[in-house]
Coordinates of C-alpha atoms in Angstrom, one line a residue:
Chain A
M3 CA 58.1 -12.3 38.8
T4 CA 61.2 -14.2 39.5
A5 CA 59.2 -17.6 37.3
A6 CA 58.4 -15.3 34.5
F7 CA 61.7 -13.6 34.3
V8 CA 63.8 -17.2 33.9
Y9 CA 61.2 -19.1 31.5
E10 CA 60.7 -15.7 29.4
F11 CA 64.5 -15.3 28.9
R12 CA 64.9 -18.7 28.2
M13 CA 62.4 -18.6 25.6
Q14 CA 63.4 -16.1 23.8
A15 CA 67.2 -16.8 24.1
R16 CA 66.7 -20.5 22.3
K17 CA 64.6 -18.2 19.6
R18 CA 67.1 -19.0 16.9
S19 CA 65.9 -16.5 14.5
M20 CA 67.2 -13.4 16.6
W21 CA 70.6 -15.0 17.0
I22 CA 70.4 -15.4 13.0
A23 CA 68.8 -11.7 12.7
N24 CA 71.6 -10.1 15.1
G25 CA 74.0 -12.0 13.5
V26 CA 73.3 -11.0 9.6
I27 CA 72.9 -7.7 10.4
V28 CA 76.4 -7.2 12.6
A29 CA 77.8 -8.9 9.5
L30 CA 76.4 -6.1 7.1
L31 CA 76.9 -3.6 9.4
G32 CA 80.9 -4.7 9.3
L33 CA 80.5 -4.8 5.9
L34 CA 79.5 -1.3 5.1
T35 CA 81.4 0.1 8.2
A36 CA 84.7 -1.4 7.7
N37 CA 86.4 1.9 7.6
L38 CA 84.7 2.8 10.7
L39 CA 85.3 -0.1 12.6
T40 CA 89.3 0.0 11.2
D41 CA 88.9 3.6 12.5
A42 CA 87.6 2.9 16.0
L43 CA 90.3 -0.1 16.8
D44 CA 92.9 2.3 15.6
E45 CA 91.4 5.4 18.0
P46 CA 93.7 5.8 21.1
S47 CA 91.4 6.9 23.1
A48 CA 89.1 3.8 24.7
K49 CA 86.5 6.0 25.7
V50 CA 86.2 7.4 22.5
A51 CA 86.4 4.0 20.6
M52 CA 83.4 2.6 23.5
T53 CA 81.5 5.4 22.7
S54 CA 81.6 5.0 18.8
G55 CA 81.2 1.2 19.0
A56 CA 77.6 2.2 21.8
F57 CA 76.6 4.8 19.3
L58 CA 76.5 2.4 16.6
V59 CA 75.0 -0.5 18.9
N60 CA 72.2 2.0 19.7
L61 CA 71.4 3.0 16.3
I62 CA 71.2 -0.2 14.5
L63 CA 70.1 -2.9 16.5
P64 CA 67.2 -1.9 18.5
V65 CA 65.3 -2.5 15.3
V66 CA 66.3 -5.7 15.7
Y67 CA 65.2 -6.5 18.9
G68 CA 62.0 -3.9 18.7
C69 CA 60.7 -6.4 16.2
F70 CA 61.9 -9.7 18.1
L71 CA 60.1 -8.8 21.3
A72 CA 57.0 -7.6 19.5
D73 CA 55.0 -10.9 19.9
R74 CA 55.7 -11.6 23.6
L75 CA 53.0 -10.5 25.1
V76 CA 50.1 -11.2 23.0
R77 CA 51.7 -14.5 22.4
D78 CA 50.2 -15.4 25.5
D79 CA 46.7 -15.2 24.2
K80 CA 47.4 -16.5 20.8
L81 CA 49.6 -19.8 22.0
G82 CA 46.5 -20.1 24.4
V83 CA 48.7 -20.1 27.5
A84 CA 46.9 -17.0 28.9
P85 CA 44.3 -19.0 30.6
I86 CA 46.6 -21.3 32.4
L87 CA 49.0 -18.5 34.0
D88 CA 45.8 -16.3 34.6
A89 CA 44.4 -19.1 36.5
T90 CA 47.4 -19.2 39.0
P91 CA 47.4 -17.1 41.9
A92 CA 50.9 -15.2 40.9
S93 CA 49.6 -11.4 40.3
T94 CA 49.2 -10.1 37.0
A95 CA 51.7 -7.2 37.5
G96 CA 54.9 -9.4 38.7
R97 CA 53.9 -11.6 35.6
L98 CA 54.0 -8.7 33.6
S99 CA 57.2 -7.2 35.0
G100 CA 59.2 -10.8 35.0
K101 CA 57.9 -11.1 31.2
Y102 CA 59.2 -7.9 30.4
L103 CA 62.8 -8.5 32.3
G104 CA 63.0 -11.8 31.1
S105 CA 62.8 -10.9 27.0
C106 CA 64.9 -7.6 27.5
A107 CA 67.3 -9.5 29.0
A108 CA 67.3 -12.1 26.4
A109 CA 67.4 -9.3 23.7
A110 CA 70.5 -7.7 25.3
V111 CA 72.2 -10.9 25.3
P112 CA 73.3 -10.7 21.9
L113 CA 73.9 -6.9 22.1
A114 CA 76.5 -7.6 25.1
I115 CA 78.0 -10.4 23.0
I116 CA 78.7 -8.0 19.8
Y117 CA 79.7 -5.1 21.8
F118 CA 81.6 -6.6 24.4
G119 CA 83.2 -8.3 22.1
F120 CA 84.1 -5.3 20.3
A121 CA 85.6 -4.3 23.5
V122 CA 87.5 -7.2 24.4
L123 CA 88.8 -6.6 20.5
Y124 CA 89.8 -3.2 20.6
A125 CA 91.3 -3.8 24.6
A126 CA 93.7 -6.5 22.9
T127 CA 95.0 -4.9 19.8
A128 CA 95.3 -1.5 21.4
G129 CA 96.4 -2.6 24.7
H130 CA 93.8 -0.6 26.8
P131 CA 92.7 -3.0 29.1
V132 CA 90.2 0.3 30.7
A133 CA 88.0 -0.2 27.3
L134 CA 86.2 -2.9 29.0
A135 CA 85.0 -0.7 32.2
W136 CA 84.0 2.5 29.8
A137 CA 81.7 -0.3 27.8
A138 CA 80.6 -1.4 31.0
A139 CA 79.4 2.1 31.6
L140 CA 78.4 2.9 28.3
F141 CA 76.4 -0.7 28.2
A142 CA 74.5 0.2 31.6
V143 CA 74.2 3.8 31.1
V144 CA 73.3 4.0 27.2
I145 CA 72.3 0.7 25.5
L146 CA 70.5 -0.7 28.5
P147 CA 68.1 2.0 28.9
A148 CA 67.3 2.1 25.2
V149 CA 66.6 -1.9 25.6
L150 CA 64.0 -1.3 28.4
F151 CA 62.0 1.7 26.8
V152 CA 62.2 -0.3 23.1
G153 CA 61.1 -3.4 25.0
A154 CA 58.3 -1.9 26.7
F155 CA 56.7 -0.1 23.7
A156 CA 57.1 -3.6 21.7
L157 CA 55.2 -5.7 24.3
V158 CA 52.5 -3.4 24.7
V159 CA 51.7 -1.7 21.2
P160 CA 50.9 -5.0 19.7
L161 CA 48.0 -5.1 22.4
L162 CA 46.7 -2.6 20.3
I163 CA 47.5 -3.3 16.8
P164 CA 48.8 -6.1 14.9
A165 CA 52.4 -6.9 15.3
P166 CA 53.5 -7.0 12.1
L167 CA 51.9 -3.9 11.6
F168 CA 54.1 -2.7 14.6
R169 CA 57.1 -4.1 13.5
V170 CA 56.4 -2.2 10.2
L171 CA 55.9 1.4 11.8
F172 CA 58.5 0.6 14.4
V173 CA 60.8 0.8 11.9
G174 CA 59.6 3.7 10.6
Y175 CA 60.1 5.3 13.9
W176 CA 63.1 4.5 14.6
F177 CA 65.1 6.2 11.9
W178 CA 62.3 9.2 12.1
G179 CA 62.6 9.4 15.8
N180 CA 66.1 9.0 16.3
S181 CA 68.4 9.6 12.7
I182 CA 66.8 12.5 10.8
H183 CA 68.2 15.9 11.6
P184 CA 65.6 18.5 13.7
T185 CA 65.8 21.0 11.0
L186 CA 64.5 18.7 8.3
M187 CA 61.1 18.0 9.7
P188 CA 59.3 17.7 12.9
T189 CA 61.4 14.6 14.7
L190 CA 61.8 13.5 18.0
S191 CA 65.7 12.8 17.2
Q192 CA 68.6 14.9 19.7
S193 CA 65.7 14.8 22.2
L194 CA 65.7 13.5 25.8
I195 CA 63.2 10.9 24.3
S196 CA 65.5 9.8 21.8
P197 CA 66.7 6.1 22.9
I198 CA 69.9 6.1 21.2
G199 CA 70.7 8.4 23.8
P200 CA 72.1 11.6 22.2
Y201 CA 72.1 13.1 26.0
P202 CA 74.2 10.9 27.8
L203 CA 76.3 9.9 25.0
Q204 CA 77.7 13.4 24.7
E205 CA 77.2 14.6 28.0
L206 CA 78.8 12.0 30.2
F207 CA 80.9 10.6 27.6
G208 CA 82.0 13.2 25.6
Y209 CA 80.8 11.8 22.2
G210 CA 80.8 14.1 19.3
G211 CA 79.7 11.5 16.4
P212 CA 82.7 9.8 13.7
G213 CA 84.5 13.2 13.4
G214 CA 84.0 14.6 17.1
D215 CA 82.4 17.8 16.0
V216 CA 78.8 17.3 16.0
V217 CA 76.4 17.9 18.4
L218 CA 74.1 15.2 19.3
A219 CA 71.8 16.9 21.8
G220 CA 70.0 20.1 22.8
P221 CA 67.9 23.0 21.3
V222 CA 68.2 23.0 17.6
D223 CA 68.2 26.6 16.1
D224 CA 64.7 26.3 13.6
A225 CA 63.9 23.1 14.9
T226 CA 60.4 22.1 16.0
L227 CA 59.9 20.3 19.2
N228 CA 62.9 21.8 21.0
F229 CA 60.9 22.1 24.6
L230 CA 61.9 18.5 24.8
R231 CA 65.7 19.5 24.0
P232 CA 66.9 21.3 27.1
A233 CA 70.5 22.8 26.9
A234 CA 72.3 19.4 27.5
T235 CA 74.2 19.1 30.6
A236 CA 75.2 15.9 32.7
A237 CA 71.8 17.0 34.8
T238 CA 69.6 16.4 31.5
A239 CA 71.8 13.3 30.5
W240 CA 70.6 11.9 33.6
L241 CA 67.3 13.3 33.2
S242 CA 67.2 11.9 29.2
I243 CA 67.6 8.5 31.3
G244 CA 65.3 8.7 33.8
V245 CA 62.5 9.8 31.1
L246 CA 63.2 7.2 29.0
L247 CA 62.5 4.4 31.8
A248 CA 59.5 6.5 33.1
V249 CA 58.5 6.4 29.6
A250 CA 58.3 2.5 29.6
A251 CA 57.1 2.2 33.4
L252 CA 53.8 3.8 31.8
V253 CA 53.2 2.3 29.1
L254 CA 53.8 -1.2 30.8
S255 CA 51.4 -0.4 33.4
A256 CA 49.0 0.2 30.6
A257 CA 49.3 -3.5 29.5
P258 CA 47.1 -5.2 32.1
A259 CA 44.1 -2.7 31.2
L260 CA 44.9 -3.0 27.1
R261 CA 44.9 -7.2 27.7
A262 CA 41.2 -7.1 29.4
R263 CA 39.9 -5.2 27.0
T264 CA 40.3 -8.3 24.3
T265 CA 40.1 -10.9 26.5
R266 CA 37.0 -9.8 29.3
Chain B
M6 CA 34.5 -26.8 48.5
R7 CA 31.0 -25.6 47.6
I8 CA 30.2 -23.3 44.9
E9 CA 27.0 -21.2 45.3
I10 CA 26.0 -19.3 42.0
S11 CA 23.3 -17.1 42.4
G12 CA 21.8 -14.9 39.2
L13 CA 24.7 -15.2 37.1
V14 CA 24.8 -12.9 34.0
K15 CA 27.5 -12.3 31.6
T16 CA 26.9 -10.5 28.5
Y17 CA 29.6 -9.9 25.7
K18 CA 29.3 -6.9 23.7
G19 CA 27.8 -7.6 20.9
K20 CA 27.1 -11.0 21.6
G21 CA 24.5 -11.5 23.8
R22 CA 23.9 -13.2 26.7
A23 CA 26.1 -16.1 27.2
L24 CA 24.6 -16.9 30.9
D25 CA 21.7 -15.4 32.0
G26 CA 20.7 -15.7 35.6
L27 CA 22.4 -18.7 36.3
D28 CA 21.6 -20.5 39.8
L29 CA 23.5 -23.6 40.4
L30 CA 24.8 -25.0 43.7
V31 CA 27.8 -27.3 43.2
P32 CA 28.6 -29.7 46.1
T33 CA 31.8 -31.1 46.8
G34 CA 33.1 -34.4 44.9
M35 CA 32.5 -34.9 41.3
F36 CA 30.0 -32.7 39.5
G37 CA 29.4 -32.6 35.4
L38 CA 28.4 -29.9 33.5
L39 CA 26.6 -31.1 30.3
G40 CA 25.5 -28.8 27.5
A41 CA 25.6 -27.9 23.4
N42 CA 28.6 -25.7 22.2
G43 CA 27.6 -22.4 23.2
A44 CA 25.4 -23.5 26.2
G45 CA 27.7 -21.2 28.2
K46 CA 29.6 -23.7 29.8
T47 CA 33.2 -22.2 29.1
T48 CA 31.9 -18.9 30.3
L49 CA 31.0 -20.2 33.3
M50 CA 34.1 -22.3 33.7
R51 CA 36.0 -18.9 33.0
I52 CA 34.0 -17.0 35.8
L53 CA 35.2 -19.9 38.3
A54 CA 38.7 -19.8 37.6
G55 CA 38.7 -16.1 37.5
L56 CA 39.5 -14.9 34.3
L57 CA 36.2 -13.7 33.4
R58 CA 34.6 -11.0 35.4
P59 CA 30.4 -11.7 35.5
T60 CA 28.3 -8.9 34.6
G61 CA 26.1 -9.9 37.3
G62 CA 25.0 -12.3 39.9
E63 CA 27.1 -13.6 42.5
V64 CA 29.6 -16.6 42.5
R65 CA 31.2 -17.9 46.2
I66 CA 33.7 -20.5 46.0
G67 CA 34.5 -22.1 50.1
G68 CA 32.9 -18.8 50.9
Y69 CA 34.9 -16.5 48.9
D70 CA 33.4 -14.4 46.1
V71 CA 35.2 -14.5 43.2
T72 CA 34.1 -11.4 41.5
G73 CA 36.3 -9.6 43.9
R74 CA 40.4 -9.5 43.8
A75 CA 41.2 -10.9 47.3
G76 CA 38.1 -13.8 46.5
R77 CA 39.7 -14.7 43.2
Q78 CA 43.3 -14.7 44.6
A79 CA 42.0 -17.2 47.5
V80 CA 40.2 -19.5 45.1
Q81 CA 43.3 -19.6 42.6
R82 CA 45.6 -20.9 45.2
V83 CA 43.4 -24.0 45.4
L84 CA 42.7 -24.2 42.0
G85 CA 43.5 -26.6 39.2
Y86 CA 42.3 -25.3 35.9
L87 CA 42.2 -27.3 32.6
P88 CA 41.1 -25.0 29.9
Q89 CA 38.7 -26.4 26.8
D90 CA 41.6 -24.6 24.5
L91 CA 44.5 -25.2 26.0
G92 CA 48.0 -24.0 24.7
V93 CA 51.8 -24.3 25.7
Y94 CA 54.9 -22.8 25.2
P95 CA 56.1 -24.7 22.0
D96 CA 59.9 -23.8 23.3
L97 CA 59.6 -25.5 26.2
S98 CA 60.0 -28.7 27.1
A99 CA 56.9 -30.6 29.3
R100 CA 59.4 -30.8 32.4
E101 CA 60.1 -27.0 32.2
F102 CA 56.5 -25.9 31.0
L103 CA 55.2 -27.9 34.2
D104 CA 58.2 -26.3 36.2
Y105 CA 57.2 -22.8 35.7
V106 CA 53.3 -23.5 35.9
G107 CA 54.2 -24.9 39.4
L108 CA 56.6 -21.7 40.4
L109 CA 53.5 -19.5 39.3
K110 CA 51.1 -21.7 41.6
G111 CA 53.2 -20.8 44.2
I112 CA 55.6 -24.4 44.9
D113 CA 58.7 -22.3 45.7
D114 CA 60.8 -25.3 47.1
R115 CA 62.6 -26.3 44.1
A116 CA 62.5 -30.3 45.3
T117 CA 59.0 -30.3 45.9
R118 CA 58.4 -29.3 42.6
R119 CA 60.8 -31.0 40.6
R120 CA 59.5 -34.3 42.8
R121 CA 56.1 -33.1 42.1
V122 CA 56.6 -32.6 38.4
G123 CA 58.0 -36.4 38.1
E124 CA 55.0 -37.6 39.6
L125 CA 52.8 -35.8 37.5
L126 CA 54.4 -37.1 34.6
E127 CA 54.4 -40.1 35.5
V128 CA 50.7 -40.2 36.0
V129 CA 50.0 -38.9 32.3
A130 CA 52.6 -41.2 31.0
L131 CA 54.9 -38.5 29.3
T132 CA 58.0 -39.4 31.6
G133 CA 59.8 -40.9 28.2
D134 CA 58.8 -37.7 26.4
A135 CA 59.2 -35.1 29.3
D136 CA 62.5 -33.5 27.9
R137 CA 61.4 -32.8 24.4
R138 CA 60.2 -29.5 23.5
L139 CA 56.5 -29.1 23.3
R140 CA 56.7 -28.0 19.4
G141 CA 57.0 -31.8 18.4
Y142 CA 53.8 -32.8 21.0
S143 CA 50.8 -34.3 19.4
G144 CA 47.0 -33.1 20.3
G145 CA 46.6 -35.8 22.9
M146 CA 50.1 -35.5 24.4
R147 CA 49.8 -31.5 24.7
R148 CA 46.4 -31.9 26.5
R149 CA 48.1 -34.4 28.8
V150 CA 50.3 -31.5 29.7
G151 CA 47.2 -29.6 30.3
I152 CA 46.1 -32.4 32.8
A153 CA 49.6 -32.3 34.8
Q154 CA 49.3 -29.0 35.1
A155 CA 45.8 -28.8 36.3
L156 CA 46.8 -31.2 39.2
L157 CA 49.8 -29.6 40.2
A158 CA 50.0 -27.9 43.1
D159 CA 47.4 -30.7 44.7
P160 CA 44.3 -28.7 44.1
R161 CA 40.9 -28.4 46.2
L162 CA 39.1 -27.6 43.5
L163 CA 39.5 -28.5 40.0
I164 CA 37.8 -27.2 37.0
V165 CA 38.5 -29.1 33.6
D166 CA 36.7 -28.1 30.2
E167 CA 36.3 -30.7 27.9
P168 CA 39.3 -32.7 29.3
T169 CA 38.7 -35.4 27.4
A170 CA 38.8 -33.5 23.8
G171 CA 41.6 -35.1 21.5
L172 CA 42.5 -38.3 24.1
D173 CA 42.1 -41.6 22.5
P174 CA 40.0 -44.0 23.6
E175 CA 42.3 -45.4 26.4
E176 CA 43.6 -42.1 27.6
R177 CA 40.3 -41.1 27.8
I178 CA 39.5 -43.9 30.2
R179 CA 42.3 -43.5 32.3
F180 CA 42.0 -39.8 32.8
R181 CA 38.2 -40.1 33.9
T182 CA 39.5 -42.5 36.1
L183 CA 42.1 -40.1 37.7
L184 CA 39.1 -37.4 38.0
S185 CA 37.1 -39.8 40.0
Q186 CA 40.0 -41.0 42.2
L187 CA 40.9 -37.0 42.6
A188 CA 37.3 -36.2 43.6
G189 CA 36.6 -37.4 47.2
E190 CA 37.4 -34.1 49.7
R191 CA 37.9 -32.2 46.7
T192 CA 35.5 -30.6 44.1
V193 CA 36.1 -31.6 40.5
L194 CA 33.6 -29.9 37.8
L195 CA 34.0 -31.2 34.7
S196 CA 32.4 -29.6 32.1
T197 CA 31.6 -31.4 28.5
H198 CA 29.5 -32.1 26.1
I199 CA 30.6 -35.8 26.2
V200 CA 27.8 -37.2 27.8
D201 CA 29.7 -40.7 28.6
D202 CA 32.6 -39.1 30.8
V203 CA 29.4 -37.4 32.8
A204 CA 28.0 -40.8 32.9
Q205 CA 31.2 -43.0 34.1
T206 CA 32.2 -40.6 36.3
C207 CA 29.6 -38.5 37.9
R208 CA 27.0 -38.8 40.3
E209 CA 25.2 -35.6 40.1
L210 CA 25.2 -33.3 37.5
A211 CA 23.6 -29.6 35.8
V212 CA 22.6 -29.3 32.2
L213 CA 22.6 -25.7 30.6
A214 CA 20.9 -24.4 27.6
K215 CA 21.7 -20.6 26.2
G216 CA 22.9 -20.1 29.3
R217 CA 20.2 -21.2 31.5
L218 CA 20.2 -23.9 34.2
V219 CA 17.3 -26.8 32.5
F220 CA 18.2 -29.8 34.8
R221 CA 20.2 -30.2 38.1
G222 CA 20.0 -33.6 39.8
T223 CA 21.7 -37.3 39.6
V224 CA 22.8 -39.0 36.8
D225 CA 19.5 -41.3 37.5
D226 CA 17.3 -38.4 37.5
L227 CA 18.4 -37.1 34.1
T228 CA 18.3 -40.7 32.6
R229 CA 14.6 -41.3 34.1
R230 CA 13.8 -38.0 31.9
A231 CA 13.8 -40.8 29.1
D232 CA 11.9 -43.4 30.7
R233 CA 9.0 -44.4 28.3
R234 CA 10.5 -42.2 25.6
V235 CA 13.5 -44.3 23.9
W236 CA 12.4 -46.4 20.9
S237 CA 14.2 -49.1 18.5
V238 CA 12.9 -48.7 14.9
V239 CA 14.2 -51.0 12.6
T240 CA 13.4 -50.1 8.5
A241 CA 14.8 -49.3 5.2
G242 CA 12.9 -46.3 4.7
P243 CA 13.5 -42.8 5.6
A244 CA 14.7 -42.1 9.5
P245 CA 11.9 -42.0 11.9
T246 CA 10.8 -38.5 12.4
G247 CA 8.9 -36.9 15.7
G248 CA 11.9 -37.4 17.6
T249 CA 15.9 -37.3 18.0
V250 CA 17.2 -40.2 16.2
V251 CA 20.5 -41.0 18.7
S252 CA 21.8 -43.4 16.4
A253 CA 21.8 -46.0 13.4
L254 CA 23.3 -49.4 13.2
P255 CA 22.9 -50.9 9.7
V256 CA 20.9 -54.5 10.4
E257 CA 19.7 -57.0 7.9
G258 CA 16.4 -55.3 6.3
G259 CA 17.6 -51.9 6.8
L260 CA 19.1 -49.5 10.0
R261 CA 18.1 -50.0 13.3
Y262 CA 16.9 -46.5 14.6
R263 CA 17.7 -45.7 18.4
V264 CA 15.2 -42.6 18.7
V265 CA 13.8 -40.6 21.7
A266 CA 10.3 -39.4 21.5
S267 CA 7.3 -39.0 23.4
V268 CA 5.4 -41.1 21.4
P269 CA 6.3 -44.2 19.4
P270 CA 8.0 -43.1 16.1
A271 CA 6.6 -46.0 14.0
P272 CA 3.6 -48.4 14.4
D273 CA 6.3 -51.2 15.1
A274 CA 8.3 -49.3 17.3
E275 CA 9.9 -51.2 20.8
P276 CA 10.6 -49.8 23.8
L277 CA 14.3 -49.5 25.3
A278 CA 16.2 -49.0 28.9
P279 CA 17.1 -45.3 28.6
T280 CA 20.6 -44.6 29.2
L281 CA 22.2 -40.9 30.2
E282 CA 22.4 -39.7 26.6
D283 CA 19.0 -40.0 25.9
G284 CA 17.7 -38.4 29.2
Y285 CA 20.1 -35.4 28.0
L286 CA 18.5 -35.7 24.6
A287 CA 15.1 -36.1 25.8
L288 CA 15.7 -32.5 27.6
A289 CA 16.3 -31.0 24.8
Q290 CA 12.7 -31.5 23.4
P291 CA 9.7 -29.3 23.4
G292 CA 8.6 -28.4 27.1
A293 CA 10.9 -31.3 28.6
A294 CA 13.7 -28.6 30.2
E295 CA 10.6 -26.5 31.9
D296 CA 9.3 -29.9 33.2
A297 CA 12.8 -30.6 34.3
M298 CA 13.4 -27.7 36.7
R299 CA 9.9 -28.1 38.0
P300 CA 10.0 -29.4 41.8

């Protein structure tokens, strides 16, 4: 597992296009939300500022890394490396776990740079070094589960459908499943399995949207799929993180069988 | 490490049988596997390497049943495998790629791995390019990286599928020599359609056709299959019929054809001493394959 982790991380981190795409998105985001950024830097509460930052990062950047991770598993077969790796005594599960964690870790590096860069800027300008501690907590509890959730689907689904099609569907899913208000149409947003993390953002960090008065998680009147939106509490926030990680593990566990379908 | 194959069948969905009840015994040492494209060689190699599960039959390598998980893993610990369609990671250098495969092969000690990678890069003459990304390597250079990775863990069983494809003549000769040197106590299974590679390296070989064994014996045995069947014909007219044309060389007065045929293809045909290639082609002639498998 360690070998696959190290080398998958190295290969993904060397992908120049990943850095360029993240850079472009962040630059565009910076331009479009300059006022929000200024407001965040002026925010007196370090916790609120860091939570706003985490929400923004989790709302937009998964689209980038989800698309970039989409070829990581299928490319071994496409490149013709798979027979060499499969003929080694290393276990399939270990290699898969290493590949998954390595590519997710590499995808998380630009996020960490962007997010902690923001945290350092805030801490320096507002004089609140505690922002770094909040940023670390939010990164671990909100951003990383999203990376692991998205990473699992991005690795495994292209075993079923072509990677370009996955990317198109994934972008559609992302905005449908995370940004659409549940009263407009059936959607997964504001539910336990929304990877932007509405439950932990609201219940563990007290986030209430840019104005502070938005309900991010919990049942919504007149919405469908409310069974996925239990009352928002600290317990359901942790449950949400657990569900995201469990779904990721479940999806990942299907990979060997799906791969065998095409290679055997 | 003996390889014992009995009644091996592999059926691909919608594509029919790639292996059709194959029985074969491969002893320790260098062993050649010949056959036309589609004969089932690569399918057999992939089954032996543990990449494919057979539809039926038995395969034992060094006593391990490779159709089971435990047996497969035991064999993979002593296996070096060079696939026909070899790929590499373009984002890694040759040194990194070999280091990665070395780790997967269980060479956990960093110093040992580094030393082994360095030695093999030297063997395949890539030391000077070892730290360049594989993206910029030519096909032949990639092939050499493939050869190096197959040799990494000092394998007791080496399965090489079309190893010399894409290599220049010097590299080919060097690799053939290396394989012969490696044989000794190891089993080296060389699958190829380049008859000369087998002629220069193997004492024993098998020939597959349409998923079946059509010959198993020594190189001399197969060569003798073409005894009194190889002819030289010089003509300015059309190519001789009634046999297999092995080569056509321009000479004064037309072309000199080398023909494998059971009867002289022309009245003035001169008999020639057969080579392994002639013997292999003689197998393809009507009735020859059945004769070849007769005790």
